[in-house]
Short mmCIF file of C-alpha atoms and ligand atoms in Angstrom, two decimals:
data_model
loop_
_atom_site.label_atom_id
_atom_site.label_comp_id
_atom_site.label_asym_id
_atom_site.label_seq_id
_atom_site.Cartn_x
_atom_site.Cartn_y
_atom_site.Cartn_z
CA MET A 1047 -0.24 -0.13 -0.26
CA THR A 1048 1.31 3.39 -1.02
CA PRO A 1049 1.92 5.84 1.80
CA PRO A 1050 -0.50 9.06 1.51
CA THR A 1051 1.68 11.60 -0.41
CA GLU A 1052 2.17 14.90 1.34
CA GLU A 1053 -0.71 17.22 0.18
CA ALA A 1054 1.02 20.26 -0.80
CA THR A 1055 -1.46 23.25 0.31
CA ASP A 1056 -3.73 24.84 -2.86
CA SER A 1057 -1.60 27.82 -2.67
CA GLY A 1058 1.53 26.01 -3.14
CA LEU A 1059 5.27 26.88 -2.70
CA SER A 1060 5.60 30.53 -1.00
CA VAL A 1061 8.18 32.18 -3.86
CA VAL A 1062 9.95 35.86 -2.61
CA ALA A 1063 11.40 37.60 -5.58
CA THR A 1064 13.19 40.45 -5.55
CA THR A 1065 12.97 42.51 -8.87
CA SER A 1066 9.88 42.62 -11.06
CA MET A 1067 11.61 40.70 -13.66
CA ILE A 1068 12.22 37.92 -11.49
CA ALA A 1069 8.88 37.90 -9.96
CA ASP A 1070 7.44 37.82 -13.74
CA LEU A 1071 9.69 34.89 -14.23
CA ALA A 1072 8.46 33.07 -11.11
CA HIS A 1073 4.95 33.77 -11.86
CA ARG A 1074 5.42 31.95 -15.54
CA VAL A 1075 7.57 29.23 -14.16
CA GLY A 1076 5.66 28.14 -11.05
CA GLY A 1077 2.01 28.95 -12.29
CA GLU A 1078 -0.38 27.58 -10.10
CA HIS A 1079 1.84 25.74 -7.64
CA VAL A 1080 3.55 28.98 -6.26
CA THR A 1081 2.46 32.03 -4.76
CA VAL A 1082 4.66 34.71 -5.45
CA THR A 1083 5.46 37.84 -3.57
CA GLY A 1084 7.41 40.97 -5.51
CA LEU A 1085 9.41 42.97 -3.61
CA MET A 1086 10.12 45.79 -5.99
CA GLY A 1087 7.56 47.46 -7.66
CA PRO A 1088 7.60 49.64 -10.85
CA GLY A 1089 10.22 52.16 -11.41
CA VAL A 1090 12.18 50.93 -8.47
CA ASP A 1091 16.12 50.57 -8.42
CA PRO A 1092 17.61 46.99 -7.32
CA HIS A 1093 20.98 48.67 -6.73
CA ASP A 1094 19.61 51.33 -3.68
CA TYR A 1095 16.85 48.99 -2.72
CA GLN A 1096 16.99 48.76 1.03
CA PRO A 1097 14.98 45.86 2.18
CA SER A 1098 12.15 46.91 4.80
CA THR A 1099 11.62 44.83 8.07
CA SER A 1100 8.88 43.35 6.65
CA ASP A 1101 10.73 42.22 3.42
CA VAL A 1102 12.95 40.43 5.55
CA ILE A 1103 10.09 38.49 7.39
CA LYS A 1104 8.59 37.51 4.17
CA MET A 1105 11.84 35.84 2.76
CA GLY A 1106 12.28 34.28 6.26
CA GLU A 1107 8.75 33.05 6.46
CA ALA A 1108 9.11 31.78 2.02
CA ASP A 1109 9.55 28.38 0.78
CA VAL A 1110 11.93 29.94 -1.91
CA VAL A 1111 13.55 33.24 -2.41
CA ILE A 1112 14.59 34.03 -6.03
CA TYR A 1113 17.23 36.78 -6.89
CA ASN A 1114 19.54 37.85 -9.60
CA GLY A 1115 22.48 37.81 -8.07
CA LEU A 1116 26.15 39.29 -9.00
CA SER A 1117 25.76 41.95 -6.41
CA LEU A 1118 22.38 43.55 -8.32
CA GLU A 1119 20.70 43.62 -4.71
CA GLU A 1120 23.86 45.02 -3.11
CA ARG A 1121 21.72 45.98 0.57
CA PHE A 1122 20.48 42.36 0.79
CA VAL A 1123 23.66 40.62 1.68
CA GLU A 1124 23.11 39.65 4.84
CA VAL A 1125 19.57 38.68 4.11
CA PHE A 1126 20.73 36.39 1.55
CA ASP A 1127 23.32 34.79 3.96
CA SER A 1128 20.60 33.79 6.63
CA LEU A 1129 18.13 32.48 4.26
CA SER A 1130 20.17 28.95 4.33
CA GLU A 1131 20.21 28.94 8.29
CA ARG A 1132 16.48 29.35 7.73
CA GLY A 1133 15.76 26.46 5.57
CA VAL A 1134 15.08 28.84 3.13
CA LEU A 1135 15.94 27.74 -0.41
CA SER A 1136 17.46 30.48 -2.76
CA ILE A 1137 17.79 30.18 -6.40
CA VAL A 1138 20.12 32.88 -8.14
CA VAL A 1139 19.06 33.31 -11.65
CA ALA A 1140 22.60 34.08 -12.45
CA GLU A 1141 23.60 30.84 -11.59
CA GLY A 1142 21.80 29.71 -14.41
CA ILE A 1143 24.15 31.45 -16.52
CA SER A 1144 27.77 30.26 -17.17
CA GLU A 1145 30.34 32.17 -15.61
CA ARG A 1146 32.50 32.86 -18.59
CA ASP A 1147 29.24 34.29 -20.31
CA TYR A 1148 29.39 36.91 -17.25
CA ARG A 1149 30.25 40.59 -18.85
CA ASN A 1150 33.09 41.93 -16.91
CA PRO A 1151 32.37 45.66 -15.46
CA GLU A 1152 34.49 48.88 -16.47
CA GLU A 1153 37.79 48.66 -14.99
CA ASP A 1154 36.17 51.97 -12.77
CA ASP A 1155 33.54 49.87 -11.43
CA ASP A 1156 33.76 48.18 -7.77
CA LEU A 1157 31.47 45.48 -9.25
CA GLU A 1158 32.95 42.19 -10.06
CA TYR A 1159 30.54 41.36 -13.10
CA ASP A 1160 27.84 43.29 -14.53
CA PRO A 1161 24.65 41.74 -13.02
CA HIS A 1162 22.13 43.11 -15.82
CA ILE A 1163 21.73 40.03 -17.30
CA TRP A 1164 17.95 40.07 -18.18
CA PHE A 1165 19.16 42.17 -21.38
CA SER A 1166 20.31 39.16 -22.70
CA VAL A 1167 17.38 37.33 -23.81
CA PRO A 1168 19.13 33.77 -24.42
CA HIS A 1169 20.79 34.33 -20.88
CA TRP A 1170 17.29 34.91 -19.45
CA GLN A 1171 15.96 31.75 -21.09
CA GLU A 1172 19.02 29.97 -19.53
CA GLY A 1173 17.90 31.61 -16.34
CA THR A 1174 14.37 30.33 -16.60
CA GLN A 1175 15.67 26.84 -17.29
CA HIS A 1176 17.24 27.05 -13.95
CA VAL A 1177 14.57 28.35 -11.98
CA ALA A 1178 12.62 25.65 -13.40
CA ASP A 1179 14.99 23.10 -12.26
CA GLN A 1180 15.79 24.32 -8.65
CA LEU A 1181 11.89 24.17 -8.07
CA SER A 1182 11.41 20.92 -9.67
CA GLU A 1183 14.21 19.91 -7.31
CA LYS A 1184 12.24 21.71 -4.03
CA ASP A 1185 9.08 20.11 -5.15
CA PRO A 1186 9.75 17.11 -7.15
CA GLU A 1187 5.28 16.42 -7.43
CA ASN A 1188 5.18 19.25 -9.34
CA ALA A 1189 8.72 19.05 -11.48
CA SER A 1190 6.57 18.21 -14.95
CA ALA A 1191 4.42 21.15 -14.56
CA TYR A 1192 7.66 23.46 -13.69
CA GLN A 1193 9.18 21.88 -16.90
CA GLN A 1194 6.25 22.16 -19.04
CA ASN A 1195 6.01 26.18 -17.88
CA ALA A 1196 9.31 26.55 -18.53
CA LYS A 1197 9.56 25.43 -21.72
CA GLU A 1198 6.16 27.64 -23.08
CA TYR A 1199 8.04 30.53 -21.50
CA ILE A 1200 11.35 29.87 -23.48
CA GLU A 1201 9.87 29.53 -26.40
CA ASP A 1202 7.93 32.85 -26.30
CA LEU A 1203 11.30 34.40 -25.08
CA GLU A 1204 12.34 32.62 -28.33
CA GLU A 1205 10.00 34.80 -30.34
CA LEU A 1206 10.95 37.92 -28.51
CA ASP A 1207 14.25 37.39 -29.41
CA ALA A 1208 13.28 36.99 -33.10
CA TYR A 1209 11.42 40.17 -33.14
CA ILE A 1210 14.23 42.33 -31.39
CA ARG A 1211 16.70 40.90 -33.97
CA GLU A 1212 13.94 41.88 -36.86
CA ARG A 1213 13.39 45.46 -35.29
CA ILE A 1214 17.20 46.20 -35.32
CA GLU A 1215 17.58 45.72 -39.04
CA GLU A 1216 15.94 48.84 -39.21
CA VAL A 1217 18.67 50.48 -37.23
CA PRO A 1218 21.51 51.59 -39.97
CA GLU A 1219 24.71 49.72 -38.61
CA GLN A 1220 27.05 53.30 -38.12
CA SER A 1221 23.80 54.23 -35.99
CA ARG A 1222 23.61 51.72 -33.31
CA TYR A 1223 24.50 53.50 -30.83
CA LEU A 1224 22.47 53.35 -27.26
CA VAL A 1225 23.85 56.23 -24.72
CA THR A 1226 21.71 55.68 -21.27
CA ALA A 1227 21.75 57.14 -17.73
CA HIS A 1228 23.73 54.14 -16.23
CA ASP A 1229 25.45 51.14 -17.82
CA ALA A 1230 22.30 48.51 -17.86
CA PHE A 1231 22.57 47.58 -21.39
CA GLN A 1232 25.95 45.98 -22.36
CA TYR A 1233 24.44 42.39 -22.34
CA PHE A 1234 21.89 43.90 -24.63
CA GLY A 1235 24.74 45.50 -26.74
CA ALA A 1236 27.05 42.24 -26.70
CA GLU A 1237 23.64 40.14 -27.94
CA TYR A 1238 22.63 42.25 -30.50
CA GLY A 1239 25.38 44.42 -31.74
CA PHE A 1240 24.97 47.93 -30.54
CA GLU A 1241 27.66 49.78 -28.88
CA VAL A 1242 26.60 51.05 -25.34
CA VAL A 1243 27.46 53.84 -23.25
CA GLY A 1244 26.13 54.62 -19.68
CA LEU A 1245 26.46 57.81 -18.18
CA GLN A 1246 27.05 56.44 -14.93
CA GLY A 1247 28.80 52.81 -14.37
CA LEU A 1248 26.87 49.51 -13.80
CA ASN A 1249 26.07 50.70 -10.29
CA THR A 1250 23.46 53.69 -9.83
CA GLN A 1251 24.96 54.57 -6.53
CA THR A 1252 28.50 55.98 -8.41
CA GLU A 1253 27.31 59.72 -9.59
CA ALA A 1254 28.52 60.44 -13.06
CA GLY A 1255 30.87 63.83 -12.64
CA THR A 1256 30.99 66.59 -15.41
CA GLY A 1257 34.31 65.29 -16.64
CA ASP A 1258 31.96 62.03 -17.32
CA ILE A 1259 29.14 64.28 -19.20
CA SER A 1260 31.84 66.47 -20.80
CA ARG A 1261 33.40 63.20 -22.56
CA LEU A 1262 30.18 61.59 -23.30
CA ALA A 1263 29.06 64.93 -24.87
CA ASP A 1264 32.47 64.97 -26.92
CA PHE A 1265 31.54 61.11 -27.93
CA LEU A 1266 28.35 62.12 -29.14
CA VAL A 1267 29.70 64.69 -31.23
CA GLU A 1268 32.27 62.67 -32.85
CA LYS A 1269 30.00 59.63 -33.62
CA GLU A 1270 27.08 61.93 -34.72
CA ILE A 1271 24.46 60.32 -31.76
CA ARG A 1272 21.52 62.39 -32.14
CA ALA A 1273 19.20 60.58 -29.79
CA VAL A 1274 19.98 59.06 -26.07
CA PHE A 1275 17.74 57.66 -23.37
CA VAL A 1276 16.47 57.93 -20.00
CA GLU A 1277 15.64 55.01 -17.94
CA SER A 1278 12.53 54.31 -15.52
CA SER A 1279 14.41 53.78 -12.29
CA VAL A 1280 17.30 56.38 -12.63
CA SER A 1281 17.02 60.16 -12.22
CA PRO A 1282 16.78 61.67 -15.90
CA ARG A 1283 19.16 64.95 -14.56
CA ASN A 1284 22.27 63.36 -16.05
CA ILE A 1285 20.84 62.85 -19.44
CA GLU A 1286 19.69 66.40 -19.41
CA ALA A 1287 22.82 67.56 -18.60
CA LEU A 1288 24.36 65.45 -21.46
CA ILE A 1289 21.83 67.15 -23.79
CA GLU A 1290 22.84 70.44 -22.84
CA ALA A 1291 26.57 69.76 -22.83
CA ALA A 1292 25.79 68.65 -26.44
CA GLY A 1293 24.01 71.69 -27.35
CA SER A 1294 26.86 73.61 -26.02
CA ARG A 1295 28.98 71.91 -28.52
CA GLY A 1296 26.17 73.15 -31.59
CA HIS A 1297 25.40 69.47 -31.65
CA GLU A 1298 21.49 68.96 -31.24
CA VAL A 1299 20.99 65.46 -29.24
CA THR A 1300 17.29 64.47 -28.48
CA ASN A 1301 16.06 62.80 -25.81
CA ALA A 1302 14.35 59.80 -27.15
CA GLY A 1303 12.24 58.54 -24.45
CA GLU A 1304 12.21 56.23 -21.50
CA LEU A 1305 13.61 52.61 -21.64
CA TYR A 1306 13.06 50.50 -18.54
CA SER A 1307 16.34 49.46 -17.13
CA ASP A 1308 16.25 47.64 -13.91
CA ALA A 1309 12.54 47.28 -12.90
CA LEU A 1310 9.71 46.58 -15.11
CA GLY A 1311 6.62 49.34 -15.91
CA SER A 1312 3.10 49.15 -14.80
CA ALA A 1313 0.02 47.77 -16.90
CA GLU A 1314 -1.03 51.00 -17.29
CA GLU A 1315 2.23 51.44 -19.42
CA ASN A 1316 1.60 48.27 -21.00
CA ALA A 1317 4.81 47.05 -19.69
CA GLU A 1318 4.40 44.99 -16.70
CA THR A 1319 5.94 41.61 -17.95
CA TYR A 1320 9.38 41.16 -19.20
CA ILE A 1321 8.18 40.43 -22.53
CA LYS A 1322 6.41 43.75 -22.71
CA MET A 1323 8.89 45.66 -21.22
CA TYR A 1324 11.56 44.63 -23.68
CA THR A 1325 9.17 45.33 -26.70
CA SER A 1326 8.66 48.82 -25.36
CA ASN A 1327 12.55 49.08 -25.30
CA ILE A 1328 13.03 47.83 -28.31
CA ASP A 1329 10.12 49.81 -30.16
CA THR A 1330 11.81 53.10 -28.36
CA ILE A 1331 15.24 52.57 -29.44
CA VAL A 1332 14.65 51.66 -33.10
CA ASP A 1333 11.82 54.19 -33.72
CA ALA A 1334 14.65 56.71 -32.59
CA LEU A 1335 17.25 55.68 -34.25
CA LYS A 1336 16.33 54.34 -37.54
CA ASP A 1337 16.62 56.56 -40.51
ZN1 ZN B 836 21.56 48.70 -13.12
#
């Protein structure tokens, strides 16, 4: 006689996710077998986000905490360290990606690796599979559902990847420069053939100085770059200063709109999922830079 199986409760595993991109991924992979709590809402900067007392309690009581890693969530270090003692499984999305595929930061940055892995769709597919594998191990009874959900999501991401590549063809090769507020798009650049320049480093806490603004203004003139972008989770003031500096050199540059960098947008903005967020970004970029 088979012993009664331990029934998972209706709500399934309780999962806490740090960024909104990861909460979306967890929803897609976990489906009906998980309850996902996301800690950071639209427009929240994860480099700078300080977990509240209630966040810490939520993480401590969860079955699983999913986070990006590579020091994106800089202020969570102590909480993350305490999770295993409490029997909480940590799933680190970056660990689904081979270390040799991590991008190295600029030499003047204090981060070891560039944490913005989600801007390579192939990397995000690997991260998705990693989350599915870890959830399957934690909750073997629902493993086939996690694997099936991941398969479907990875297929949707395949379509997104194809859309990005197709739209980029509209931008002349000599115009493939992406100038933004902070250096979140290096994985995008490497994957899709753009040169990417961020006014601030990988970490939004390092301030851009007037020297940086002046150097980048010269670069805009030299490369005839006419459009730059602000980011939803970073103050636009540096980009505005850059536009002004280029203007004083007689080079007109437009603010070509807002990109989502380190957080998803809202439902009103039609950017509340990773796929919608990326679609919005690529449309903003291509519409500004195409001939
Ligand atoms: Zn960032």
